[in-house]
mmCIF file with all atom_site columns, C-alpha atoms in Angstrom:
data_model
loop_
_atom_site.group_PDB
_atom_site.id
_atom_site.type_symbol
_atom_site.label_atom_id
_atom_site.label_alt_id
_atom_site.label_comp_id
_atom_site.label_asym_id
_atom_site.label_entity_id
_atom_site.label_seq_id
_atom_site.pdbx_PDB_ins_code
_atom_site.Cartn_x
_atom_site.Cartn_y
_atom_site.Cartn_z
_atom_site.occupancy
_atom_site.B_iso_or_equiv
_atom_site.pdbx_formal_charge
_atom_site.auth_seq_id
_atom_site.auth_comp_id
_atom_site.auth_asym_id
_atom_site.auth_atom_id
_atom_site.pdbx_PDB_model_num
ATOM 1   C CA . MET A 1 1   ? -122.599 223.142 -125.243 1.00 46.00 ? 77  MET A CA 1
ATOM 2   C CA . THR A 1 2   ? -126.230 223.998 -125.941 1.00 47.00 ? 78  THR A CA 1
ATOM 3   C CA . ASP A 1 3   ? -129.113 221.881 -124.562 1.00 49.00 ? 79  ASP A CA 1
ATOM 4   C CA . GLU A 1 4   ? -130.149 220.938 -128.065 1.00 50.00 ? 80  GLU A CA 1
ATOM 5   C CA . ALA A 1 5   ? -126.662 219.731 -129.001 1.00 47.00 ? 81  ALA A CA 1
ATOM 6   C CA . ARG A 1 6   ? -126.548 217.654 -125.803 1.00 47.00 ? 82  ARG A CA 1
ATOM 7   C CA . ARG A 1 7   ? -129.932 216.023 -126.553 1.00 55.00 ? 83  ARG A CA 1
ATOM 8   C CA . ASP A 1 8   ? -128.743 215.015 -130.088 1.00 59.00 ? 84  ASP A CA 1
ATOM 9   C CA . GLY A 1 9   ? -125.409 213.535 -128.984 1.00 57.00 ? 85  GLY A CA 1
ATOM 10  C CA . PRO A 1 10  ? -124.041 211.342 -126.273 1.00 53.00 ? 86  PRO A CA 1
ATOM 11  C CA . PRO A 1 11  ? -123.712 212.740 -122.804 1.00 52.00 ? 87  PRO A CA 1
ATOM 12  C CA . PRO A 1 12  ? -120.335 214.131 -121.820 1.00 52.00 ? 88  PRO A CA 1
ATOM 13  C CA . PHE A 1 13  ? -117.837 211.212 -121.276 1.00 49.00 ? 89  PHE A CA 1
ATOM 14  C CA . ASP A 1 14  ? -116.835 212.363 -117.784 1.00 55.00 ? 90  ASP A CA 1
ATOM 15  C CA . ARG A 1 15  ? -120.416 212.528 -116.455 1.00 54.00 ? 91  ARG A CA 1
ATOM 16  C CA . PRO A 1 16  ? -122.585 210.190 -118.550 1.00 52.00 ? 92  PRO A CA 1
ATOM 17  C CA . PHE A 1 17  ? -125.491 210.111 -115.968 1.00 54.00 ? 93  PHE A CA 1
ATOM 18  C CA . GLU A 1 18  ? -125.626 213.844 -114.880 1.00 58.00 ? 94  GLU A CA 1
ATOM 19  C CA . ASP A 1 19  ? -129.154 214.291 -116.021 1.00 60.00 ? 95  ASP A CA 1
ATOM 20  C CA . GLU A 1 20  ? -130.483 211.240 -114.219 1.00 76.00 ? 96  GLU A CA 1
ATOM 21  C CA . ASP A 1 21  ? -131.832 211.023 -110.613 1.00 88.00 ? 97  ASP A CA 1
ATOM 22  C CA . THR A 1 22  ? -129.686 209.199 -108.023 1.00 93.00 ? 98  THR A CA 1
ATOM 23  C CA . LYS A 1 23  ? -131.467 205.888 -108.465 1.00 94.00 ? 99  LYS A CA 1
ATOM 24  C CA . GLN A 1 24  ? -130.808 205.846 -112.230 1.00 94.00 ? 100 GLN A CA 1
ATOM 25  C CA . ARG A 1 25  ? -127.162 206.952 -111.786 1.00 94.00 ? 101 ARG A CA 1
ATOM 26  C CA . VAL A 1 26  ? -126.521 204.017 -109.354 1.00 95.00 ? 102 VAL A CA 1
ATOM 27  C CA . TYR A 1 27  ? -128.268 201.714 -111.795 1.00 94.00 ? 103 TYR A CA 1
ATOM 28  C CA . GLY A 1 28  ? -126.101 203.046 -114.580 1.00 93.00 ? 104 GLY A CA 1
ATOM 29  C CA . ALA A 1 29  ? -122.964 202.810 -112.570 1.00 94.00 ? 105 ALA A CA 1
ATOM 30  C CA . VAL A 1 30  ? -123.684 199.074 -111.761 1.00 93.00 ? 106 VAL A CA 1
ATOM 31  C CA . LEU A 1 31  ? -124.496 198.374 -115.509 1.00 92.00 ? 107 LEU A CA 1
ATOM 32  C CA . HIS A 1 32  ? -121.119 199.828 -116.639 1.00 91.00 ? 108 HIS A CA 1
ATOM 33  C CA . ALA A 1 33  ? -119.098 198.110 -113.931 1.00 90.00 ? 109 ALA A CA 1
ATOM 34  C CA . ARG A 1 34  ? -116.765 195.330 -115.265 1.00 88.00 ? 110 ARG A CA 1
ATOM 35  C CA . LYS A 1 35  ? -116.143 193.744 -111.887 1.00 94.00 ? 111 LYS A CA 1
ATOM 36  C CA . PRO A 1 36  ? -117.682 193.617 -108.381 1.00 96.00 ? 112 PRO A CA 1
ATOM 37  C CA . MET A 1 37  ? -117.387 197.053 -106.685 1.00 96.00 ? 113 MET A CA 1
ATOM 38  C CA . THR A 1 38  ? -117.926 198.605 -103.313 1.00 96.00 ? 114 THR A CA 1
ATOM 39  C CA . ALA A 1 39  ? -120.792 200.906 -102.534 1.00 96.00 ? 115 ALA A CA 1
ATOM 40  C CA . ALA A 1 40  ? -118.211 203.653 -102.153 1.00 96.00 ? 116 ALA A CA 1
ATOM 41  C CA . GLU A 1 41  ? -116.730 203.004 -105.725 1.00 96.00 ? 117 GLU A CA 1
ATOM 42  C CA . LEU A 1 42  ? -120.234 202.928 -107.232 1.00 96.00 ? 118 LEU A CA 1
ATOM 43  C CA . ALA A 1 43  ? -121.212 206.078 -105.291 1.00 96.00 ? 119 ALA A CA 1
ATOM 44  C CA . GLU A 1 44  ? -118.267 207.920 -106.764 1.00 95.00 ? 120 GLU A CA 1
ATOM 45  C CA . ARG A 1 45  ? -119.266 206.816 -110.311 1.00 94.00 ? 121 ARG A CA 1
ATOM 46  C CA . ALA A 1 46  ? -122.819 207.716 -109.737 1.00 94.00 ? 122 ALA A CA 1
ATOM 47  C CA . ASP A 1 47  ? -121.953 211.085 -108.165 1.00 93.00 ? 123 ASP A CA 1
ATOM 48  C CA . CYS A 1 48  ? -123.888 210.432 -104.869 1.00 95.00 ? 124 CYS A CA 1
ATOM 49  C CA . SER A 1 49  ? -123.269 209.697 -101.246 1.00 96.00 ? 125 SER A CA 1
ATOM 50  C CA . GLU A 1 50  ? -122.236 206.246 -100.279 1.00 96.00 ? 126 GLU A CA 1
ATOM 51  C CA . ALA A 1 51  ? -125.370 205.889 -98.082  1.00 96.00 ? 127 ALA A CA 1
ATOM 52  C CA . SER A 1 52  ? -127.606 206.706 -100.986 1.00 96.00 ? 128 SER A CA 1
ATOM 53  C CA . ALA A 1 53  ? -125.725 204.264 -103.255 1.00 96.00 ? 129 ALA A CA 1
ATOM 54  C CA . ARG A 1 54  ? -126.074 201.551 -100.628 1.00 96.00 ? 130 ARG A CA 1
ATOM 55  C CA . THR A 1 55  ? -129.848 202.168 -100.324 1.00 96.00 ? 131 THR A CA 1
ATOM 56  C CA . HIS A 1 56  ? -130.353 201.833 -104.071 1.00 96.00 ? 132 HIS A CA 1
ATOM 57  C CA . LEU A 1 57  ? -127.957 198.949 -104.381 1.00 97.00 ? 133 LEU A CA 1
ATOM 58  C CA . SER A 1 58  ? -129.933 196.990 -101.679 1.00 96.00 ? 134 SER A CA 1
ATOM 59  C CA . PHE A 1 59  ? -133.163 197.600 -103.608 1.00 96.00 ? 135 PHE A CA 1
ATOM 60  C CA . TYR A 1 60  ? -131.540 196.385 -106.798 1.00 96.00 ? 136 TYR A CA 1
ATOM 61  C CA . ALA A 1 61  ? -130.108 193.372 -104.935 1.00 96.00 ? 137 ALA A CA 1
ATOM 62  C CA . ASP A 1 62  ? -133.664 192.516 -103.628 1.00 95.00 ? 138 ASP A CA 1
ATOM 63  C CA . LEU A 1 63  ? -134.995 192.667 -107.251 1.00 94.00 ? 139 LEU A CA 1
ATOM 64  C CA . GLY A 1 64  ? -132.180 190.445 -108.485 1.00 94.00 ? 140 GLY A CA 1
ATOM 65  C CA . ILE A 1 65  ? -130.628 193.163 -110.765 1.00 95.00 ? 141 ILE A CA 1
ATOM 66  C CA . VAL A 1 66  ? -127.365 193.206 -108.815 1.00 96.00 ? 142 VAL A CA 1
ATOM 67  C CA . ILE A 1 67  ? -125.552 190.369 -106.758 1.00 96.00 ? 143 ILE A CA 1
ATOM 68  C CA . ARG A 1 68  ? -124.355 191.319 -103.280 1.00 96.00 ? 144 ARG A CA 1
ATOM 69  C CA . HIS A 1 69  ? -121.088 189.602 -102.336 1.00 96.00 ? 145 HIS A CA 1
ATOM 70  C CA . GLU A 1 70  ? -120.628 189.513 -98.572  1.00 95.00 ? 146 GLU A CA 1
ATOM 71  C CA . GLY A 1 71  ? -117.300 190.449 -97.202  1.00 93.00 ? 147 GLY A CA 1
ATOM 72  C CA . ARG A 1 72  ? -115.266 193.385 -96.013  1.00 94.00 ? 148 ARG A CA 1
ATOM 73  C CA . PRO A 1 73  ? -116.157 195.423 -97.851  1.00 94.00 ? 149 PRO A CA 1
ATOM 74  C CA . VAL A 1 74  ? -119.378 194.269 -99.376  1.00 95.00 ? 150 VAL A CA 1
ATOM 75  C CA . ARG A 1 75  ? -119.204 194.347 -103.164 1.00 97.00 ? 151 ARG A CA 1
ATOM 76  C CA . TYR A 1 76  ? -121.896 194.529 -105.861 1.00 97.00 ? 152 TYR A CA 1
ATOM 77  C CA . GLU A 1 77  ? -121.996 193.434 -109.487 1.00 95.00 ? 153 GLU A CA 1
ATOM 78  C CA . ARG A 1 78  ? -124.472 193.369 -112.284 1.00 95.00 ? 154 ARG A CA 1
ATOM 79  C CA . ASN A 1 79  ? -126.441 190.081 -112.404 1.00 95.00 ? 155 ASN A CA 1
ATOM 80  C CA . ASP A 1 80  ? -126.014 189.142 -116.075 1.00 94.00 ? 156 ASP A CA 1
ATOM 81  C CA . ASP A 1 81  ? -128.564 186.315 -115.629 1.00 95.00 ? 157 ASP A CA 1
ATOM 82  C CA . TYR A 1 82  ? -131.302 188.857 -114.767 1.00 94.00 ? 158 TYR A CA 1
ATOM 83  C CA . PHE A 1 83  ? -130.494 190.871 -117.951 1.00 93.00 ? 159 PHE A CA 1
ATOM 84  C CA . GLU A 1 84  ? -130.490 187.648 -120.015 1.00 95.00 ? 160 GLU A CA 1
ATOM 85  C CA . TRP A 1 85  ? -133.844 186.759 -118.524 1.00 95.00 ? 161 TRP A CA 1
ATOM 86  C CA . ARG A 1 86  ? -135.324 190.179 -119.477 1.00 94.00 ? 162 ARG A CA 1
ATOM 87  C CA . ARG A 1 87  ? -133.978 189.857 -123.028 1.00 96.00 ? 163 ARG A CA 1
ATOM 88  C CA . VAL A 1 88  ? -135.624 186.421 -123.492 1.00 97.00 ? 164 VAL A CA 1
ATOM 89  C CA . ASN A 1 89  ? -138.791 187.676 -122.077 1.00 95.00 ? 165 ASN A CA 1
ATOM 90  C CA . GLU A 1 90  ? -138.709 190.739 -124.340 1.00 96.00 ? 166 GLU A CA 1
ATOM 91  C CA . LEU A 1 91  ? -138.029 188.565 -127.394 1.00 97.00 ? 167 LEU A CA 1
ATOM 92  C CA . ALA A 1 92  ? -140.961 186.280 -126.423 1.00 96.00 ? 168 ALA A CA 1
ATOM 93  C CA . ARG A 1 93  ? -143.272 189.119 -125.880 1.00 95.00 ? 169 ARG A CA 1
ATOM 94  C CA . GLU A 1 94  ? -142.498 191.071 -129.070 1.00 95.00 ? 170 GLU A CA 1
ATOM 95  C CA . ASN A 1 95  ? -142.273 188.098 -131.570 1.00 95.00 ? 171 ASN A CA 1
ATOM 96  C CA . THR A 1 96  ? -144.445 185.253 -132.560 1.00 95.00 ? 172 THR A CA 1
ATOM 97  C CA . VAL A 1 97  ? -143.224 181.669 -132.275 1.00 96.00 ? 173 VAL A CA 1
ATOM 98  C CA . ASP A 1 98  ? -142.950 181.543 -136.047 1.00 96.00 ? 174 ASP A CA 1
ATOM 99  C CA . GLU A 1 99  ? -140.872 184.785 -136.159 1.00 97.00 ? 175 GLU A CA 1
ATOM 100 C CA . LEU A 1 100 ? -138.575 183.445 -133.448 1.00 97.00 ? 176 LEU A CA 1
ATOM 101 C CA . GLN A 1 101 ? -138.263 180.176 -135.301 1.00 97.00 ? 177 GLN A CA 1
ATOM 102 C CA . ALA A 1 102 ? -137.447 181.997 -138.535 1.00 97.00 ? 178 ALA A CA 1
ATOM 103 C CA . ARG A 1 103 ? -134.718 183.998 -136.749 1.00 98.00 ? 179 ARG A CA 1
ATOM 104 C CA . VAL A 1 104 ? -133.251 180.803 -135.122 1.00 97.00 ? 180 VAL A CA 1
ATOM 105 C CA . SER A 1 105 ? -133.177 179.345 -138.658 1.00 97.00 ? 181 SER A CA 1
ATOM 106 C CA . GLU A 1 106 ? -131.464 182.414 -140.081 1.00 98.00 ? 182 GLU A CA 1
ATOM 107 C CA . LEU A 1 107 ? -128.940 182.444 -137.341 1.00 98.00 ? 183 LEU A CA 1
ATOM 108 C CA . THR A 1 108 ? -128.236 178.756 -137.745 1.00 98.00 ? 184 THR A CA 1
ATOM 109 C CA . GLY A 1 109 ? -127.516 179.369 -141.420 1.00 98.00 ? 185 GLY A CA 1
ATOM 110 C CA . GLN A 1 110 ? -125.042 182.045 -140.568 1.00 98.00 ? 186 GLN A CA 1
ATOM 111 C CA . ILE A 1 111 ? -123.407 179.646 -138.029 1.00 98.00 ? 187 ILE A CA 1
ATOM 112 C CA . GLU A 1 112 ? -123.113 176.972 -140.598 1.00 98.00 ? 188 GLU A CA 1
ATOM 113 C CA . ALA A 1 113 ? -121.538 179.354 -143.074 1.00 97.00 ? 189 ALA A CA 1
ATOM 114 C CA . TYR A 1 114 ? -118.957 180.219 -140.530 1.00 97.00 ? 190 TYR A CA 1
ATOM 115 C CA . ARG A 1 115 ? -118.336 176.490 -139.618 1.00 97.00 ? 191 ARG A CA 1
ATOM 116 C CA . ASP A 1 116 ? -117.846 175.861 -143.318 1.00 97.00 ? 192 ASP A CA 1
ATOM 117 C CA . GLU A 1 117 ? -115.592 178.848 -143.902 1.00 94.00 ? 193 GLU A CA 1
ATOM 118 C CA . TYR A 1 118 ? -113.261 178.065 -141.012 1.00 96.00 ? 194 TYR A CA 1
ATOM 119 C CA . ALA A 1 119 ? -113.727 174.216 -141.064 1.00 95.00 ? 195 ALA A CA 1
ATOM 120 C CA . VAL A 1 120 ? -114.212 174.130 -137.207 1.00 96.00 ? 196 VAL A CA 1
ATOM 121 C CA . ASP A 1 121 ? -117.309 174.003 -134.931 1.00 96.00 ? 197 ASP A CA 1
ATOM 122 C CA . SER A 1 122 ? -116.690 177.166 -132.900 1.00 96.00 ? 198 SER A CA 1
ATOM 123 C CA . PRO A 1 123 ? -114.836 180.481 -133.091 1.00 96.00 ? 199 PRO A CA 1
ATOM 124 C CA . ALA A 1 124 ? -112.691 179.380 -130.120 1.00 96.00 ? 200 ALA A CA 1
ATOM 125 C CA . GLU A 1 125 ? -111.192 176.588 -132.379 1.00 96.00 ? 201 GLU A CA 1
ATOM 126 C CA . VAL A 1 126 ? -109.836 178.929 -134.948 1.00 96.00 ? 202 VAL A CA 1
ATOM 127 C CA . ASN A 1 127 ? -106.068 179.527 -134.886 1.00 94.00 ? 203 ASN A CA 1
ATOM 128 C CA . VAL A 1 128 ? -105.768 183.135 -136.036 1.00 93.00 ? 204 VAL A CA 1
ATOM 129 C CA . LEU A 1 129 ? -101.961 182.690 -136.515 1.00 90.00 ? 205 LEU A CA 1
ATOM 130 C CA . GLU A 1 130 ? -102.655 180.480 -139.579 1.00 92.00 ? 206 GLU A CA 1
ATOM 131 C CA . PHE A 1 131 ? -103.873 183.560 -141.541 1.00 92.00 ? 207 PHE A CA 1
ATOM 132 C CA . ASP A 1 132 ? -101.853 186.159 -143.383 1.00 92.00 ? 208 ASP A CA 1
ATOM 133 C CA . ALA A 1 133 ? -100.978 189.185 -141.284 1.00 91.00 ? 209 ALA A CA 1
ATOM 134 C CA . GLU A 1 134 ? -103.090 191.553 -143.499 1.00 93.00 ? 210 GLU A CA 1
ATOM 135 C CA . ARG A 1 135 ? -106.175 189.335 -142.872 1.00 92.00 ? 211 ARG A CA 1
ATOM 136 C CA . VAL A 1 136 ? -105.880 188.756 -139.100 1.00 94.00 ? 212 VAL A CA 1
ATOM 137 C CA . ASP A 1 137 ? -107.876 191.842 -138.148 1.00 94.00 ? 213 ASP A CA 1
ATOM 138 C CA . ASP A 1 138 ? -110.730 190.771 -140.412 1.00 95.00 ? 214 ASP A CA 1
ATOM 139 C CA . VAL A 1 139 ? -110.624 187.250 -138.988 1.00 95.00 ? 215 VAL A CA 1
ATOM 140 C CA . TYR A 1 140 ? -110.895 188.631 -135.502 1.00 96.00 ? 216 TYR A CA 1
ATOM 141 C CA . VAL A 1 141 ? -113.985 190.611 -136.445 1.00 96.00 ? 217 VAL A CA 1
ATOM 142 C CA . GLU A 1 142 ? -115.577 187.516 -138.134 1.00 96.00 ? 218 GLU A CA 1
ATOM 143 C CA . LEU A 1 143 ? -114.854 185.429 -135.024 1.00 97.00 ? 219 LEU A CA 1
ATOM 144 C CA . GLY A 1 144 ? -116.510 188.114 -132.846 1.00 97.00 ? 220 GLY A CA 1
ATOM 145 C CA . ASP A 1 145 ? -119.533 188.266 -135.153 1.00 97.00 ? 221 ASP A CA 1
ATOM 146 C CA . TRP A 1 146 ? -119.680 184.384 -135.113 1.00 97.00 ? 222 TRP A CA 1
ATOM 147 C CA . ALA A 1 147 ? -119.681 184.460 -131.286 1.00 97.00 ? 223 ALA A CA 1
ATOM 148 C CA . THR A 1 148 ? -122.417 187.116 -131.306 1.00 97.00 ? 224 THR A CA 1
ATOM 149 C CA . VAL A 1 149 ? -124.573 184.954 -133.714 1.00 97.00 ? 225 VAL A CA 1
ATOM 150 C CA . LEU A 1 150 ? -124.178 181.975 -131.494 1.00 97.00 ? 226 LEU A CA 1
ATOM 151 C CA . GLU A 1 151 ? -125.336 183.968 -128.468 1.00 97.00 ? 227 GLU A CA 1
ATOM 152 C CA . GLU A 1 152 ? -128.272 185.560 -130.302 1.00 97.00 ? 228 GLU A CA 1
ATOM 153 C CA . ARG A 1 153 ? -129.331 182.104 -131.596 1.00 98.00 ? 229 ARG A CA 1
ATOM 154 C CA . ARG A 1 154 ? -129.364 180.771 -128.046 1.00 97.00 ? 230 ARG A CA 1
ATOM 155 C CA . LEU A 1 155 ? -131.435 183.724 -126.749 1.00 97.00 ? 231 LEU A CA 1
ATOM 156 C CA . HIS A 1 156 ? -133.876 183.488 -129.597 1.00 98.00 ? 232 HIS A CA 1
ATOM 157 C CA . GLU A 1 157 ? -134.237 179.771 -129.127 1.00 97.00 ? 233 GLU A CA 1
ATOM 158 C CA . ARG A 1 158 ? -134.906 180.259 -125.423 1.00 96.00 ? 234 ARG A CA 1
ATOM 159 C CA . ALA A 1 159 ? -137.489 182.885 -126.290 1.00 97.00 ? 235 ALA A CA 1
ATOM 160 C CA . ARG A 1 160 ? -139.034 180.630 -128.905 1.00 96.00 ? 236 ARG A CA 1
ATOM 161 C CA . ARG A 1 161 ? -139.380 177.767 -126.336 1.00 95.00 ? 237 ARG A CA 1
ATOM 162 C CA . LYS A 1 162 ? -140.887 180.247 -123.806 1.00 94.00 ? 238 LYS A CA 1
ATOM 163 C CA . ALA A 1 163 ? -143.316 181.654 -126.341 1.00 93.00 ? 239 ALA A CA 1
ATOM 164 C CA . ALA A 1 164 ? -144.268 178.106 -127.423 1.00 92.00 ? 240 ALA A CA 1
ATOM 165 C CA . GLY A 1 165 ? -144.604 176.861 -123.749 1.00 89.00 ? 241 GLY A CA 1
ATOM 166 C CA . SER A 1 166 ? -142.340 174.149 -124.874 1.00 55.00 ? 242 SER A CA 1
ATOM 167 C CA . THR A 1 167 ? -139.344 172.299 -123.578 1.00 46.00 ? 243 THR A CA 1
ATOM 168 C CA . ALA A 1 168 ? -138.252 171.239 -127.059 1.00 53.00 ? 244 ALA A CA 1
ATOM 169 C CA . PRO A 1 169 ? -134.553 170.889 -127.516 1.00 55.00 ? 245 PRO A CA 1
ATOM 170 C CA . SER A 1 170 ? -132.690 173.832 -128.990 1.00 54.00 ? 246 SER A CA 1
ATOM 171 C CA . HIS A 1 171 ? -130.237 173.862 -131.847 1.00 54.00 ? 247 HIS A CA 1
ATOM 172 C CA . SER A 1 172 ? -126.677 173.078 -131.019 1.00 48.00 ? 248 SER A CA 1
#
């Protein structure tokens, strides 16, 4: 594979962080972890020594990027609250209060349309077995989209309140 082809496409599946430094590879390994993992497991994913992984994990734990779970062995996991906080700050920084409010309103309209279509208040209340078999896949996609819209509205509302310096209640 040529260098140009590699720049244009995704990294090789078996080594997604190979062009990164160790600190970035450990960061990437934590971001992609779906469960708490040991330093040794993360080091293997990051293609580095366990000692190096432990050094970077300690740094990320101090920053709040990862959560350190004491025990034998110590395990580390991505701190989703940190990444949500970053996303809210990014939205508040990059958008005006009016832009955020407009997006909250737009998302609220989408949520109301889903509520009307399915005659329930949330995607968790939909009984997929009530639909014809040929429509089930589409319903699952729509329910996933609905859940995503709910989450996006929550984040945009938090960003709107942050940008406005307000503690106004959010949409429900």
